[in-house]
Every structure is written in C-alpha cells, then in structure tokens.
C-alpha cells in the first residue's frame, strides 16, 4: 500500500513569490491535513480538508490556503512568501476509524 | 485553547530506560498519540491511548491519566537508533481528525 506522497521534496523560492505544495493521501483516506514544522519548533496545524472542503484552519494568515480535489489529493498554496515561511511542510492523511495520522515525507521550503 | 507541554531535550544511556512526559490542557480530548520523528524524516506512529492506563508495545509503553492531563512514553533497553524527537499529540474531541502536537522532546542516546 502506497503511503502519503508529497511533492516536491525540496522547493526554493524568493521572498514575495508563491509556492505550491502537493499531497496525495493513502488510498481510501478522505481527510488530509497540512502542518508546518519550522526549524526547532513543533508541528503547527495549518489546514484540514475532508471530502473536498476545508474543515478547519490553524492560526496562520490568509496567504496560506489550499484545496482538496475530487480524488482527495490536496494542494497547499503560500502566497507572498516571507523568509519565516522556510520550514518543513508535512501532509498527513487518516481514516477516521483508524484514529491516527499517516505522514508524508514532507516538502522542505526554503525562502531566500 | 490547546496547550501541550513536553521537555525540550533529554539524554540517556544505551540500554537504560527513559520516560518522556507530556502534559496537556485541551478544550476537548479524544485520544493521545505518540510519534517518533528522526531528523529530516516524517513522524511515525508509536502509540495511542484513549483510556487511562498503560499500553505496552514491545520496548515502548505509553501511559495516560485523563484526570491529570498527563501521559508518558517509556522506552526500555534504549538503542542508539532511538535517538529522535518524540511528539505528543492530542486528538480534538469535536474535530475527530484534528491533532494538536507538542513541540517534541529530542532524545539523545549515548553509548
């Protein structure tokens, strides 16, 4: 069974640009969440999508947005990039009945 | 609001036992999870507690006290490969698929 896959693995952008990160959940999982992990910090909840809709978002500005497609894959968009956005962005998916989240390997975003 | 606290860093010796504590204050609770995260890698699931008591899984055990808002992860017979960050996460009661993570405890295992 394929796990959660994320692309790209690494992304380098300049300040002010936009970044798009992609995530494919485990087959059958309808919920996708995005987390940001800045260097030395814990996982910070960004967004939760389920059945194509945004169910909840963390304490991040509106320039962090995303969407979930009919096949349950998801995109995270970060507009007007700032240096502080440099972090590992992790995507996870879960089946409600399983109770725990499976994580992808992450996209390391570097803003220069 | 949600508040999850873990020690930032711990050091232990190979072959020893180490206990990593986690305290939480959340507006709703539906299970506590422990994840292991090696540097540069994604977190991997270790254990899950929803009722009070001890869950044992090989060298790893996890304990939960809901009344005290407290959990610990116990690692026995430490190995060098156990050097990693250990994340405590609480699942939200209303948003079943939403997890709140602590900042993680970096465990250094020395020979």
Short mmCIF file of C-alpha atoms in Angstrom, two decimals:
data_model
loop_
_atom_site.label_atom_id
_atom_site.label_comp_id
_atom_site.label_asym_id
_atom_site.label_seq_id
_atom_site.Cartn_x
_atom_site.Cartn_y
_atom_site.Cartn_z
CA UNK A 1 0.00 0.00 0.00
CA UNK A 2 1.47 3.35 -1.02
CA UNK A 3 1.88 5.85 1.77
CA UNK A 4 1.22 9.55 1.76
CA UNK A 5 3.25 11.15 -1.01
CA UNK A 6 4.30 14.76 -1.23
CA UNK A 7 5.93 16.77 -3.99
CA UNK A 8 8.28 18.39 -4.49
CA UNK A 9 10.76 17.16 -1.88
CA UNK A 10 12.57 20.48 -1.85
CA UNK A 11 11.49 23.90 -3.05
CA UNK A 12 13.47 27.11 -3.14
CA UNK A 13 11.64 30.39 -3.68
CA UNK A 14 12.43 34.05 -3.31
CA UNK A 15 10.60 36.40 -0.98
CA UNK A 16 7.31 37.57 -2.44
CA UNK A 17 6.83 34.59 -4.73
CA UNK A 18 4.17 31.92 -4.45
CA UNK A 19 4.75 28.27 -3.57
CA UNK A 20 2.51 25.30 -4.36
CA UNK A 21 2.94 22.05 -2.46
CA UNK A 22 1.13 18.84 -3.33
CA UNK A 23 -0.02 15.85 -1.36
CA UNK A 24 -1.61 12.51 -2.24
CA UNK A 25 -3.21 10.71 0.70
CA UNK A 26 -3.28 6.99 1.25
CA UNK A 27 -5.89 5.35 -0.96
CA UNK A 28 -9.24 5.42 0.81
CA UNK A 29 -8.35 8.25 3.16
CA UNK A 30 -10.57 11.27 2.68
CA UNK A 31 -9.03 13.56 5.27
CA UNK A 32 -5.85 15.48 4.59
CA UNK A 33 -4.11 17.81 6.98
CA UNK A 34 -1.20 20.12 6.50
CA UNK A 35 1.37 21.00 9.15
CA UNK A 36 4.27 23.39 9.26
CA UNK A 37 7.40 22.48 11.15
CA UNK A 38 9.84 25.32 11.39
CA UNK A 39 13.39 24.55 12.49
CA UNK A 40 13.47 23.70 16.17
CA UNK A 41 9.72 24.01 16.60
CA UNK A 42 6.90 21.51 16.90
CA UNK A 43 4.32 20.71 14.32
CA UNK A 44 1.90 23.57 13.81
CA UNK A 45 -1.51 22.74 12.39
CA UNK A 46 -2.24 24.59 9.16
CA UNK A 47 -5.29 23.20 7.40
CA UNK A 48 -7.65 20.26 7.42
CA UNK A 49 -9.57 19.10 4.35
CA UNK A 50 -12.19 16.42 4.26
CA UNK A 51 -14.42 15.41 1.35
CA UNK A 52 -13.23 18.36 -0.68
CA UNK A 53 -13.96 21.01 1.89
CA UNK A 54 -11.84 22.99 4.30
CA UNK A 55 -12.95 21.87 7.74
CA UNK A 56 -10.60 23.87 9.89
CA UNK A 57 -7.51 26.01 9.78
CA UNK A 58 -4.83 26.88 12.27
CA UNK A 59 -3.58 30.27 13.31
CA UNK A 60 -1.99 31.24 10.02
CA UNK A 61 -2.59 34.27 7.78
CA UNK A 62 -4.89 34.01 4.74
CA UNK A 63 -1.93 33.85 2.36
CA UNK A 64 -1.76 30.20 3.41
CA UNK A 65 -4.53 28.47 1.51
CA UNK A 66 -5.25 25.24 -0.24
CA UNK A 67 -7.77 22.94 -1.71
CA UNK A 68 -8.70 19.30 -1.97
CA UNK A 69 -9.51 17.68 -5.27
CA UNK A 70 -12.21 15.07 -6.04
CA UNK A 71 -9.57 12.32 -5.81
CA UNK A 72 -8.76 13.61 -2.28
CA UNK A 73 -5.30 14.85 -3.18
CA UNK A 74 -4.53 18.30 -1.90
CA UNK A 75 -2.55 21.42 -2.63
CA UNK A 76 -1.14 23.94 -0.21
CA UNK A 77 -0.51 27.41 -1.60
CA UNK A 78 1.57 30.01 0.14
CA UNK A 79 1.39 33.48 -1.37
CA UNK A 80 3.68 36.47 -0.85
CA UNK A 81 6.37 34.27 0.66
CA UNK A 82 8.29 35.55 3.65
CA UNK A 83 11.62 34.37 4.98
CA UNK A 84 9.87 32.98 8.07
CA UNK A 85 7.88 30.61 5.86
CA UNK A 86 11.00 28.49 5.44
CA UNK A 87 10.07 25.19 7.03
CA UNK A 88 9.24 21.55 6.50
CA UNK A 89 5.63 21.21 5.39
CA UNK A 90 4.11 17.89 6.28
CA UNK A 91 0.94 16.41 4.89
CA UNK A 92 -0.92 13.65 6.70
CA UNK A 93 -4.00 11.61 5.99
CA UNK A 94 -6.22 9.49 8.16
CA UNK A 95 -9.17 7.19 8.12
CA UNK A 96 -11.46 8.20 10.93
CA UNK A 97 -11.84 4.67 12.19
CA UNK A 98 -8.10 4.08 12.32
CA UNK A 99 -7.58 7.04 14.58
CA UNK A 100 -4.06 8.04 13.77
CA UNK A 101 -2.44 10.04 11.05
CA UNK A 102 -0.01 8.80 8.46
CA UNK A 103 2.53 11.38 7.41
CA UNK A 104 4.25 12.04 4.13
CA UNK A 105 7.97 12.76 3.97
CA UNK A 106 7.37 16.47 3.67
CA UNK A 107 8.36 19.32 1.42
CA UNK A 108 11.22 21.45 2.60
CA UNK A 109 10.51 25.01 1.55
CA UNK A 110 13.35 27.50 1.63
CA UNK A 111 12.62 31.18 1.08
CA UNK A 112 15.62 33.30 0.21
CA UNK B 1 -7.32 26.69 23.55
CA UNK B 2 -4.82 23.91 23.39
CA UNK B 3 -1.61 23.62 25.37
CA UNK B 4 0.67 20.62 25.19
CA UNK B 5 3.96 20.58 27.07
CA UNK B 6 6.94 18.28 26.75
CA UNK B 7 10.55 18.65 27.85
CA UNK B 8 12.69 20.05 25.08
CA UNK B 9 15.57 17.63 25.32
CA UNK B 10 16.68 14.55 27.25
CA UNK B 11 19.81 12.42 27.29
CA UNK B 12 20.00 8.76 28.27
CA UNK B 13 22.45 5.90 28.01
CA UNK B 14 22.20 2.92 25.70
CA UNK B 15 20.49 0.02 27.46
CA UNK B 16 18.78 2.26 30.02
CA UNK B 17 15.12 3.22 30.47
CA UNK B 18 13.83 6.72 29.79
CA UNK B 19 10.45 8.30 30.47
CA UNK B 20 9.24 11.23 28.36
CA UNK B 21 6.40 13.17 29.93
CA UNK B 22 3.61 15.09 28.26
CA UNK B 23 1.02 17.30 29.93
CA UNK B 24 -1.93 18.74 28.10
CA UNK B 25 -4.74 21.20 28.56
CA UNK B 26 -7.29 20.99 25.80
CA UNK B 27 -10.87 22.05 25.37
CA UNK B 28 -11.76 18.55 24.21
CA UNK B 29 -9.99 15.21 24.27
CA UNK B 30 -10.33 12.14 22.12
CA UNK B 31 -7.10 10.26 22.47
CA UNK B 32 -3.40 10.89 22.91
CA UNK B 33 -0.81 9.81 20.40
CA UNK B 34 2.94 9.46 20.46
CA UNK B 35 5.02 9.83 17.32
CA UNK B 36 8.72 9.31 16.69
CA UNK B 37 10.49 11.63 14.31
CA UNK B 38 14.05 11.10 13.18
CA UNK B 39 15.87 14.18 11.96
CA UNK B 40 14.77 15.13 8.48
CA UNK B 41 12.09 12.47 8.31
CA UNK B 42 8.32 12.36 8.74
CA UNK B 43 6.81 11.43 12.10
CA UNK B 44 5.86 7.77 12.51
CA UNK B 45 3.14 6.49 14.80
CA UNK B 46 4.21 4.81 18.05
CA UNK B 47 1.21 4.51 20.34
CA UNK B 48 -2.32 5.59 21.11
CA UNK B 49 -4.14 5.94 24.46
CA UNK B 50 -7.75 6.88 24.84
CA UNK B 51 -8.48 5.26 28.21
CA UNK B 52 -6.49 5.61 31.42
CA UNK B 53 -3.70 3.14 31.94
CA UNK B 54 -0.66 1.65 30.33
CA UNK B 55 -0.38 0.42 26.77
CA UNK B 56 2.64 -1.77 26.11
CA UNK B 57 4.15 -2.41 22.71
CA UNK B 58 7.49 -4.15 22.82
CA UNK B 59 10.16 -1.82 24.17
CA UNK B 60 7.77 1.12 24.13
CA UNK B 61 4.93 1.75 26.57
CA UNK B 62 2.61 4.71 26.92
CA UNK B 63 0.57 5.76 29.92
CA UNK B 64 -2.41 8.09 30.17
CA UNK B 65 -4.19 9.79 33.05
CA UNK B 66 -7.08 11.85 31.68
CA UNK B 67 -7.97 13.38 35.05
CA UNK B 68 -4.43 14.74 35.36
CA UNK B 69 -4.00 15.66 31.70
CA UNK B 70 -0.81 13.62 31.72
CA UNK B 71 0.88 11.00 29.61
CA UNK B 72 4.30 9.48 29.38
CA UNK B 73 6.19 7.41 26.87
CA UNK B 74 8.50 4.81 28.36
CA UNK B 75 11.38 3.46 26.31
CA UNK B 76 13.20 0.40 27.62
CA UNK B 77 16.52 -1.13 26.61
CA UNK B 78 17.47 2.01 24.77
CA UNK B 79 19.26 1.64 21.47
CA UNK B 80 21.26 4.22 19.56
CA UNK B 81 18.59 4.25 16.86
CA UNK B 82 16.10 5.56 19.42
CA UNK B 83 17.80 8.95 19.18
CA UNK B 84 14.98 11.03 17.71
CA UNK B 85 12.31 13.54 18.60
CA UNK B 86 9.21 12.20 20.30
CA UNK B 87 6.00 14.08 19.67
CA UNK B 88 2.96 14.01 21.89
CA UNK B 89 -0.32 14.78 20.11
CA UNK B 90 -3.88 15.14 21.36
CA UNK B 91 -6.85 14.50 19.11
CA UNK B 92 -9.64 17.01 19.22
CA UNK B 93 -12.96 15.75 20.54
CA UNK B 94 -15.16 17.60 18.08
CA UNK B 95 -12.87 17.63 15.05
CA UNK B 96 -12.01 13.97 15.07
CA UNK B 97 -9.27 14.22 12.51
CA UNK B 98 -7.55 17.22 14.03
CA UNK B 99 -4.47 16.72 16.14
CA UNK B 100 -2.60 19.17 18.36
CA UNK B 101 1.09 18.49 18.67
CA UNK B 102 3.58 19.34 21.35
CA UNK B 103 6.93 20.76 20.27
CA UNK B 104 8.58 17.39 20.73
CA UNK B 105 11.27 16.02 23.02
CA UNK B 106 14.65 15.45 21.47
CA UNK B 107 16.12 12.27 22.92
CA UNK B 108 19.86 11.77 22.70
CA UNK B 109 21.03 8.20 23.35
CA UNK B 110 24.72 7.96 24.17
CA UNK B 111 26.91 4.83 24.28
#
